[in-house]
PDB file of C-alpha atoms in Angstrom:
ATOM      1  CA  ASP A   1      -8.577   9.450  -7.351  1.00  0.00           C
ATOM      2  CA  THR A   2      -6.151   6.878  -8.295  1.00  0.00           C
ATOM      3  CA  GLU A   3      -2.585   8.031  -8.896  1.00  0.00           C
ATOM      4  CA  VAL A   4      -2.046   5.752 -11.668  1.00  0.00           C
ATOM      5  CA  THR A   5      -4.394   6.991 -14.472  1.00  0.00           C
ATOM      6  CA  GLN A   6      -5.241   4.698 -17.486  1.00  0.00           C
ATOM      7  CA  THR A   7      -6.993   5.423 -20.573  1.00  0.00           C
ATOM      8  CA  PRO A   8      -9.197   4.663 -22.213  1.00  0.00           C
ATOM      9  CA  LYS A   9     -11.445   3.132 -19.470  1.00  0.00           C
ATOM     10  CA  HIS A  10     -13.249   0.914 -22.180  1.00  0.00           C
ATOM     11  CA  LEU A  11     -12.402  -0.198 -25.469  1.00  0.00           C
ATOM     12  CA  VAL A  12     -14.100  -2.343 -28.172  1.00  0.00           C
ATOM     13  CA  MET A  13     -11.909  -3.475 -30.976  1.00  0.00           C
ATOM     14  CA  GLY A  14     -12.186  -5.754 -33.926  1.00  0.00           C
ATOM     15  CA  MET A  15      -9.641  -8.576 -34.347  1.00  0.00           C
ATOM     16  CA  THR A  16      -7.899  -6.619 -37.187  1.00  0.00           C
ATOM     17  CA  ASN A  17      -7.580  -3.241 -35.533  1.00  0.00           C
ATOM     18  CA  LYS A  18      -4.647  -1.570 -33.925  1.00  0.00           C
ATOM     19  CA  LYS A  19      -5.112   0.254 -30.784  1.00  0.00           C
ATOM     20  CA  SER A  20      -3.162   1.371 -27.913  1.00  0.00           C
ATOM     21  CA  LEU A  21      -3.665   1.581 -24.036  1.00  0.00           C
ATOM     22  CA  LYS A  22      -2.171   4.293 -22.198  1.00  0.00           C
ATOM     23  CA  CYS A  23      -1.000   4.517 -18.566  1.00  0.00           C
ATOM     24  CA  GLU A  24       0.629   7.691 -16.580  1.00  0.00           C
ATOM     25  CA  GLN A  25       1.831   8.111 -13.125  1.00  0.00           C
ATOM     26  CA  HIS A  26       3.370  11.032 -11.336  1.00  0.00           C
ATOM     27  CA  MET A  27       4.517   9.174  -8.030  1.00  0.00           C
ATOM     28  CA  GLY A  28       8.277   9.208  -9.256  1.00  0.00           C
ATOM     29  CA  HIS A  29       7.988   5.418  -9.343  1.00  0.00           C
ATOM     30  CA  ARG A  30      10.634   3.707 -11.533  1.00  0.00           C
ATOM     31  CA  ALA A  31       8.926   0.420 -12.103  1.00  0.00           C
ATOM     32  CA  MET A  32       5.899   0.094 -14.069  1.00  0.00           C
ATOM     33  CA  TYR A  33       3.838  -3.032 -14.928  1.00  0.00           C
ATOM     34  CA  TRP A  34       1.019  -4.329 -17.040  1.00  0.00           C
ATOM     35  CA  TYR A  35      -1.344  -7.077 -15.779  1.00  0.00           C
ATOM     36  CA  LYS A  36      -4.083  -8.866 -17.399  1.00  0.00           C
ATOM     37  CA  GLN A  37      -7.209  -9.593 -15.316  1.00  0.00           C
ATOM     38  CA  LYS A  38      -9.949 -12.121 -16.099  1.00  0.00           C
ATOM     39  CA  ALA A  39     -13.368 -12.015 -14.244  1.00  0.00           C
ATOM     40  CA  LYS A  40     -12.996 -13.623 -10.783  1.00  0.00           C
ATOM     41  CA  LYS A  41      -9.252 -14.361 -11.261  1.00  0.00           C
ATOM     42  CA  PRO A  42      -6.275 -12.430  -9.773  1.00  0.00           C
ATOM     43  CA  PRO A  43      -4.193 -10.214 -11.930  1.00  0.00           C
ATOM     44  CA  GLU A  44      -1.507 -12.030 -14.293  1.00  0.00           C
ATOM     45  CA  LEU A  45       1.810 -10.286 -14.922  1.00  0.00           C
ATOM     46  CA  MET A  46       2.528  -9.379 -18.504  1.00  0.00           C
ATOM     47  CA  PHE A  47       5.408  -6.893 -18.626  1.00  0.00           C
ATOM     48  CA  VAL A  48       7.687  -5.120 -16.149  1.00  0.00           C
ATOM     49  CA  TYR A  49       9.623  -1.989 -16.859  1.00  0.00           C
ATOM     50  CA  SER A  50      12.411  -0.973 -14.477  1.00  0.00           C
ATOM     51  CA  TYR A  51      14.214   2.442 -14.875  1.00  0.00           C
ATOM     52  CA  GLU A  52      12.543   2.354 -18.376  1.00  0.00           C
ATOM     53  CA  LYS A  53      14.010  -0.874 -19.714  1.00  0.00           C
ATOM     54  CA  LEU A  54      11.946  -3.903 -20.321  1.00  0.00           C
ATOM     55  CA  SER A  55      13.015  -6.427 -17.398  1.00  0.00           C
ATOM     56  CA  ILE A  56      10.240  -9.113 -17.531  1.00  0.00           C
ATOM     57  CA  ASN A  57       8.170 -10.319 -20.512  1.00  0.00           C
ATOM     58  CA  GLU A  58       5.992 -13.272 -19.209  1.00  0.00           C
ATOM     59  CA  SER A  59       6.044 -14.937 -22.608  1.00  0.00           C
ATOM     60  CA  VAL A  60       3.329 -12.844 -23.881  1.00  0.00           C
ATOM     61  CA  PRO A  61       1.955 -13.112 -27.304  1.00  0.00           C
ATOM     62  CA  SER A  62       3.626 -10.586 -29.890  1.00  0.00           C
ATOM     63  CA  ARG A  63       0.259  -9.234 -30.600  1.00  0.00           C
ATOM     64  CA  PHE A  64       0.874  -7.209 -27.425  1.00  0.00           C
ATOM     65  CA  SER A  65       3.803  -4.631 -27.578  1.00  0.00           C
ATOM     66  CA  PRO A  66       4.528  -2.775 -24.499  1.00  0.00           C
ATOM     67  CA  GLU A  67       6.507   0.741 -24.825  1.00  0.00           C
ATOM     68  CA  CYS A  68       7.833   2.894 -22.141  1.00  0.00           C
ATOM     69  CA  PRO A  69       8.404   6.544 -23.524  1.00  0.00           C
ATOM     70  CA  ASN A  70       9.645   7.882 -20.210  1.00  0.00           C
ATOM     71  CA  SER A  71       9.443   7.254 -16.493  1.00  0.00           C
ATOM     72  CA  SER A  72       5.957   8.490 -16.133  1.00  0.00           C
ATOM     73  CA  LEU A  73       4.393   6.605 -19.244  1.00  0.00           C
ATOM     74  CA  LEU A  74       3.556   3.260 -20.249  1.00  0.00           C
ATOM     75  CA  ASN A  75       1.705   2.076 -23.436  1.00  0.00           C
ATOM     76  CA  LEU A  76       0.371  -1.286 -24.528  1.00  0.00           C
ATOM     77  CA  HIS A  77       0.022  -1.498 -28.307  1.00  0.00           C
ATOM     78  CA  LEU A  78      -2.663  -4.079 -29.359  1.00  0.00           C
ATOM     79  CA  HIS A  79      -2.805  -5.799 -32.807  1.00  0.00           C
ATOM     80  CA  ALA A  80      -4.699  -8.528 -34.136  1.00  0.00           C
ATOM     81  CA  LEU A  81      -6.109  -9.624 -30.832  1.00  0.00           C
ATOM     82  CA  GLN A  82      -8.337 -12.659 -30.454  1.00  0.00           C
ATOM     83  CA  PRO A  83     -11.623 -12.558 -28.545  1.00  0.00           C
ATOM     84  CA  GLU A  84      -9.968 -14.550 -25.606  1.00  0.00           C
ATOM     85  CA  ASP A  85      -7.885 -11.468 -25.019  1.00  0.00           C
ATOM     86  CA  SER A  86     -10.885  -9.749 -23.640  1.00  0.00           C
ATOM     87  CA  ALA A  87     -10.187  -8.588 -20.146  1.00  0.00           C
ATOM     88  CA  LEU A  88      -9.258  -6.025 -17.756  1.00  0.00           C
ATOM     89  CA  TYR A  89      -6.038  -4.525 -18.441  1.00  0.00           C
ATOM     90  CA  LEU A  90      -4.384  -2.998 -15.340  1.00  0.00           C
ATOM     91  CA  CYS A  91      -1.341  -0.690 -15.173  1.00  0.00           C
ATOM     92  CA  ALA A  92       0.544  -0.567 -11.995  1.00  0.00           C
ATOM     93  CA  SER A  93       3.653   1.199 -10.653  1.00  0.00           C
ATOM     94  CA  SER A  94       6.155   0.954  -7.709  1.00  0.00           C
ATOM     95  CA  GLN A  95       9.436   1.878  -6.498  1.00  0.00           C
ATOM     96  CA  PRO A  96      12.024  -0.878  -7.401  1.00  0.00           C
ATOM     97  CA  GLY A  97      12.967  -2.982  -4.597  1.00  0.00           C
ATOM     98  CA  GLN A  98      11.572  -5.070  -1.988  1.00  0.00           C
ATOM     99  CA  GLY A  99       8.844  -4.020   0.171  1.00  0.00           C
ATOM    100  CA  ALA A 100       7.283  -1.589  -2.223  1.00  0.00           C
ATOM    101  CA  GLY A 101       3.476  -2.204  -2.606  1.00  0.00           C
ATOM    102  CA  TYR A 102       1.929  -1.694  -6.063  1.00  0.00           C
ATOM    103  CA  THR A 103      -0.186   1.313  -7.068  1.00  0.00           C
ATOM    104  CA  PHE A 104      -2.780  -0.009  -9.567  1.00  0.00           C
ATOM    105  CA  GLY A 105      -4.680   2.089 -11.904  1.00  0.00           C
ATOM    106  CA  SER A 106      -8.518   1.417 -12.517  1.00  0.00           C
ATOM    107  CA  GLY A 107      -7.648  -0.396 -15.555  1.00  0.00           C
ATOM    108  CA  THR A 108      -9.107  -0.486 -19.329  1.00  0.00           C
ATOM    109  CA  ARG A 109     -11.800  -3.053 -19.931  1.00  0.00           C
ATOM    110  CA  LEU A 110     -11.075  -4.385 -23.180  1.00  0.00           C
ATOM    111  CA  THR A 111     -13.724  -6.423 -25.502  1.00  0.00           C
ATOM    112  CA  VAL A 112     -12.418  -7.936 -28.932  1.00  0.00           C
ATOM    113  CA  VAL A 113     -15.075  -8.807 -31.344  1.00  0.00           C
TER     114      VAL A 113
ATOM    115  CA  GLN B   1       6.259 -23.935  -4.941  1.00  0.00           C
ATOM    116  CA  GLN B   2       5.500 -20.528  -6.163  1.00  0.00           C
ATOM    117  CA  GLN B   3       1.859 -20.785  -5.581  1.00  0.00           C
ATOM    118  CA  VAL B   4       0.031 -19.008  -2.836  1.00  0.00           C
ATOM    119  CA  LYS B   5      -3.127 -20.587  -1.788  1.00  0.00           C
ATOM    120  CA  GLN B   6      -6.125 -18.750  -0.340  1.00  0.00           C
ATOM    121  CA  SER B   7      -9.294 -19.553   1.188  1.00  0.00           C
ATOM    122  CA  PRO B   8     -12.377 -19.437   1.439  1.00  0.00           C
ATOM    123  CA  GLN B   9     -13.303 -18.507  -1.998  1.00  0.00           C
ATOM    124  CA  SER B  10     -16.055 -16.546  -0.843  1.00  0.00           C
ATOM    125  CA  LEU B  11     -17.303 -15.248   2.523  1.00  0.00           C
ATOM    126  CA  ILE B  12     -20.580 -13.757   3.748  1.00  0.00           C
ATOM    127  CA  VAL B  13     -20.319 -11.931   6.988  1.00  0.00           C
ATOM    128  CA  GLN B  14     -23.083  -9.786   9.156  1.00  0.00           C
ATOM    129  CA  LYS B  15     -22.182  -6.222   9.530  1.00  0.00           C
ATOM    130  CA  GLY B  16     -20.272  -5.666  12.603  1.00  0.00           C
ATOM    131  CA  GLY B  17     -18.778  -9.150  12.675  1.00  0.00           C
ATOM    132  CA  ILE B  18     -15.043 -10.451  11.767  1.00  0.00           C
ATOM    133  CA  SER B  19     -14.110 -11.445   8.459  1.00  0.00           C
ATOM    134  CA  ILE B  20     -11.253 -13.989   8.208  1.00  0.00           C
ATOM    135  CA  ILE B  21      -9.225 -14.828   4.957  1.00  0.00           C
ATOM    136  CA  ASN B  22      -6.427 -17.263   5.095  1.00  0.00           C
ATOM    137  CA  CYS B  23      -3.449 -17.783   2.943  1.00  0.00           C
ATOM    138  CA  ALA B  24      -0.714 -20.480   2.821  1.00  0.00           C
ATOM    139  CA  TYR B  25       2.729 -20.622   0.752  1.00  0.00           C
ATOM    140  CA  GLU B  26       5.429 -23.157   0.124  1.00  0.00           C
ATOM    141  CA  ASN B  27       8.344 -20.926  -0.902  1.00  0.00           C
ATOM    142  CA  THR B  28      10.437 -19.953   2.220  1.00  0.00           C
ATOM    143  CA  ALA B  29      12.212 -17.217   0.319  1.00  0.00           C
ATOM    144  CA  PHE B  30       8.931 -15.261   0.221  1.00  0.00           C
ATOM    145  CA  ASP B  31       9.600 -12.330   2.340  1.00  0.00           C
ATOM    146  CA  TYR B  32       6.835  -9.741   1.683  1.00  0.00           C
ATOM    147  CA  PHE B  33       3.242 -10.501   1.944  1.00  0.00           C
ATOM    148  CA  PRO B  34       0.743  -7.646   0.900  1.00  0.00           C
ATOM    149  CA  TRP B  35      -2.987  -7.963   0.838  1.00  0.00           C
ATOM    150  CA  TYR B  36      -5.075  -5.991  -2.053  1.00  0.00           C
ATOM    151  CA  GLN B  37      -8.636  -5.194  -1.935  1.00  0.00           C
ATOM    152  CA  GLN B  38     -10.265  -4.818  -5.260  1.00  0.00           C
ATOM    153  CA  PHE B  39     -14.055  -3.314  -5.873  1.00  0.00           C
ATOM    154  CA  PRO B  40     -15.961  -4.210  -8.907  1.00  0.00           C
ATOM    155  CA  GLY B  41     -14.657  -2.055 -11.988  1.00  0.00           C
ATOM    156  CA  LYS B  42     -11.474  -0.750 -10.239  1.00  0.00           C
ATOM    157  CA  GLY B  43      -7.898  -2.024  -9.936  1.00  0.00           C
ATOM    158  CA  PRO B  44      -6.621  -3.676  -6.557  1.00  0.00           C
ATOM    159  CA  ALA B  45      -5.493  -1.291  -3.906  1.00  0.00           C
ATOM    160  CA  LEU B  46      -2.929  -2.067  -1.508  1.00  0.00           C
ATOM    161  CA  LEU B  47      -4.607  -2.655   1.935  1.00  0.00           C
ATOM    162  CA  ILE B  48      -1.824  -3.795   4.352  1.00  0.00           C
ATOM    163  CA  ALA B  49       1.485  -5.847   4.095  1.00  0.00           C
ATOM    164  CA  ILE B  50       3.811  -7.709   6.520  1.00  0.00           C
ATOM    165  CA  ARG B  51       7.258  -9.167   6.508  1.00  0.00           C
ATOM    166  CA  PRO B  52       8.066 -12.419   8.187  1.00  0.00           C
ATOM    167  CA  ASP B  53       9.920 -10.764  11.180  1.00  0.00           C
ATOM    168  CA  VAL B  54       6.757  -9.813  12.848  1.00  0.00           C
ATOM    169  CA  SER B  55       3.860 -12.029  13.848  1.00  0.00           C
ATOM    170  CA  GLU B  56       1.087  -9.393  13.509  1.00  0.00           C
ATOM    171  CA  LYS B  57       0.307  -6.099  12.159  1.00  0.00           C
ATOM    172  CA  LYS B  58      -2.725  -3.742  12.595  1.00  0.00           C
ATOM    173  CA  GLU B  59      -3.981  -0.912  10.744  1.00  0.00           C
ATOM    174  CA  GLY B  60      -7.334   0.430  11.691  1.00  0.00           C
ATOM    175  CA  ARG B  61      -9.903  -2.415  11.489  1.00  0.00           C
ATOM    176  CA  PHE B  62      -7.450  -4.627   9.392  1.00  0.00           C
ATOM    177  CA  THR B  63      -5.070  -7.085  11.033  1.00  0.00           C
ATOM    178  CA  ILE B  64      -2.578  -9.317   9.165  1.00  0.00           C
ATOM    179  CA  SER B  65      -1.455 -12.343  11.485  1.00  0.00           C
ATOM    180  CA  PHE B  66       1.677 -14.303  10.326  1.00  0.00           C
ATOM    181  CA  ASN B  67       2.658 -17.569  11.332  1.00  0.00           C
ATOM    182  CA  LYS B  68       6.125 -18.264   9.692  1.00  0.00           C
ATOM    183  CA  SER B  69       6.702 -21.824  11.172  1.00  0.00           C
ATOM    184  CA  ALA B  70       3.254 -23.142   9.422  1.00  0.00           C
ATOM    185  CA  LYS B  71       4.023 -20.753   6.415  1.00  0.00           C
ATOM    186  CA  GLN B  72       0.500 -19.302   6.820  1.00  0.00           C
ATOM    187  CA  PHE B  73      -0.879 -15.586   6.977  1.00  0.00           C
ATOM    188  CA  SER B  74      -4.352 -14.279   7.584  1.00  0.00           C
ATOM    189  CA  LEU B  75      -6.348 -11.225   7.191  1.00  0.00           C
ATOM    190  CA  HIS B  76      -8.781 -10.162   9.869  1.00  0.00           C
ATOM    191  CA  ILE B  77     -11.363  -7.255   9.358  1.00  0.00           C
ATOM    192  CA  MET B  78     -12.933  -6.373  12.619  1.00  0.00           C
ATOM    193  CA  ASP B  79     -16.422  -4.601  12.829  1.00  0.00           C
ATOM    194  CA  SER B  80     -16.969  -5.567   9.045  1.00  0.00           C
ATOM    195  CA  GLN B  81     -19.016  -3.209   7.245  1.00  0.00           C
ATOM    196  CA  PRO B  82     -20.939  -3.175   3.867  1.00  0.00           C
ATOM    197  CA  GLY B  83     -18.310  -1.004   2.648  1.00  0.00           C
ATOM    198  CA  ASP B  84     -15.821  -3.793   2.964  1.00  0.00           C
ATOM    199  CA  SER B  85     -17.673  -5.898   0.567  1.00  0.00           C
ATOM    200  CA  ALA B  86     -14.939  -6.442  -2.268  1.00  0.00           C
ATOM    201  CA  THR B  87     -12.324  -9.236  -3.562  1.00  0.00           C
ATOM    202  CA  TYR B  88      -9.504  -9.737  -1.479  1.00  0.00           C
ATOM    203  CA  PHE B  89      -6.168 -11.043  -2.813  1.00  0.00           C
ATOM    204  CA  CYS B  90      -3.148 -12.191  -0.759  1.00  0.00           C
ATOM    205  CA  ALA B  91       0.094 -11.884  -2.379  1.00  0.00           C
ATOM    206  CA  ALA B  92       3.898 -12.909  -1.753  1.00  0.00           C
ATOM    207  CA  SER B  93       7.234 -11.937  -3.246  1.00  0.00           C
ATOM    208  CA  THR B  94      10.914 -12.467  -2.735  1.00  0.00           C
ATOM    209  CA  GLU B  95      13.657 -10.023  -2.351  1.00  0.00           C
ATOM    210  CA  THR B  96      15.390 -11.233  -5.544  1.00  0.00           C
ATOM    211  CA  SER B  97      11.923 -11.307  -7.423  1.00  0.00           C
ATOM    212  CA  TYR B  98      10.374  -8.265  -5.948  1.00  0.00           C
ATOM    213  CA  ASP B  99       8.730  -7.207  -9.195  1.00  0.00           C
ATOM    214  CA  LYS B 100       7.087 -10.742  -9.567  1.00  0.00           C
ATOM    215  CA  VAL B 101       4.386 -10.846  -7.001  1.00  0.00           C
ATOM    216  CA  ILE B 102       2.472 -14.040  -6.635  1.00  0.00           C
ATOM    217  CA  PHE B 103      -1.274 -13.317  -6.158  1.00  0.00           C
ATOM    218  CA  GLY B 104      -3.577 -15.962  -4.236  1.00  0.00           C
ATOM    219  CA  PRO B 105      -6.827 -16.662  -6.301  1.00  0.00           C
ATOM    220  CA  GLY B 106      -8.815 -14.219  -4.169  1.00  0.00           C
ATOM    221  CA  THR B 107     -11.841 -14.054  -1.745  1.00  0.00           C
ATOM    222  CA  SER B 108     -15.230 -12.564  -2.437  1.00  0.00           C
ATOM    223  CA  LEU B 109     -16.281 -10.860   0.604  1.00  0.00           C
ATOM    224  CA  SER B 110     -19.837  -9.797   1.052  1.00  0.00           C
ATOM    225  CA  VAL B 111     -20.947  -7.999   4.320  1.00  0.00           C
ATOM    226  CA  ILE B 112     -24.832  -7.904   4.907  1.00  0.00           C
ATOM    227  CA  PRO B 113     -26.542  -5.532   6.917  1.00  0.00           C
TER     228      PRO B 113
END
């Protein structure tokens, strides 16, 4: 079982919907990440939270809005998405600092219709 | 200069054989090189990682070979098994940008009986 839990596992939403993806980790990691992955491609970094503060925003459109309520939780709020936003959304966590590998969740498979 | 190149794109190996995946980088500031294994429908999982102060690291059937002067590193899977069939991503990061891992494009490995 993965130590980073993501919900839901699958999500289908219309372009006018508002939905949220959730991520939880209990490893005491203080850095958490959102990645987007298209089929047969590597993960693309979206956001990084370090010690609950947003440290990296990779010029992601504002229809994606991250939130870090506490050191264990990470949310990604979705609004007015486009069909091209359909992808696997991965949450990851690590200890801040060099040499710390990531622990990824199993992802949320998002389909925008 | 931030790119990590990876080859081959896909690889078919017989059970019991050796799988070899190669990666190359340009940025000499990279100092942490992890490999991730991803099964369909799952998030990537950290497999093994190396720093440039060593030329080889072995964990079970998985070995990373590192050539600092050539700016290349490779993953060797000994005695490959059908359960090793997955997509493998090499990656790199720097001490100052530890939270911004650069992934290679990935190699799809199929181990056939």
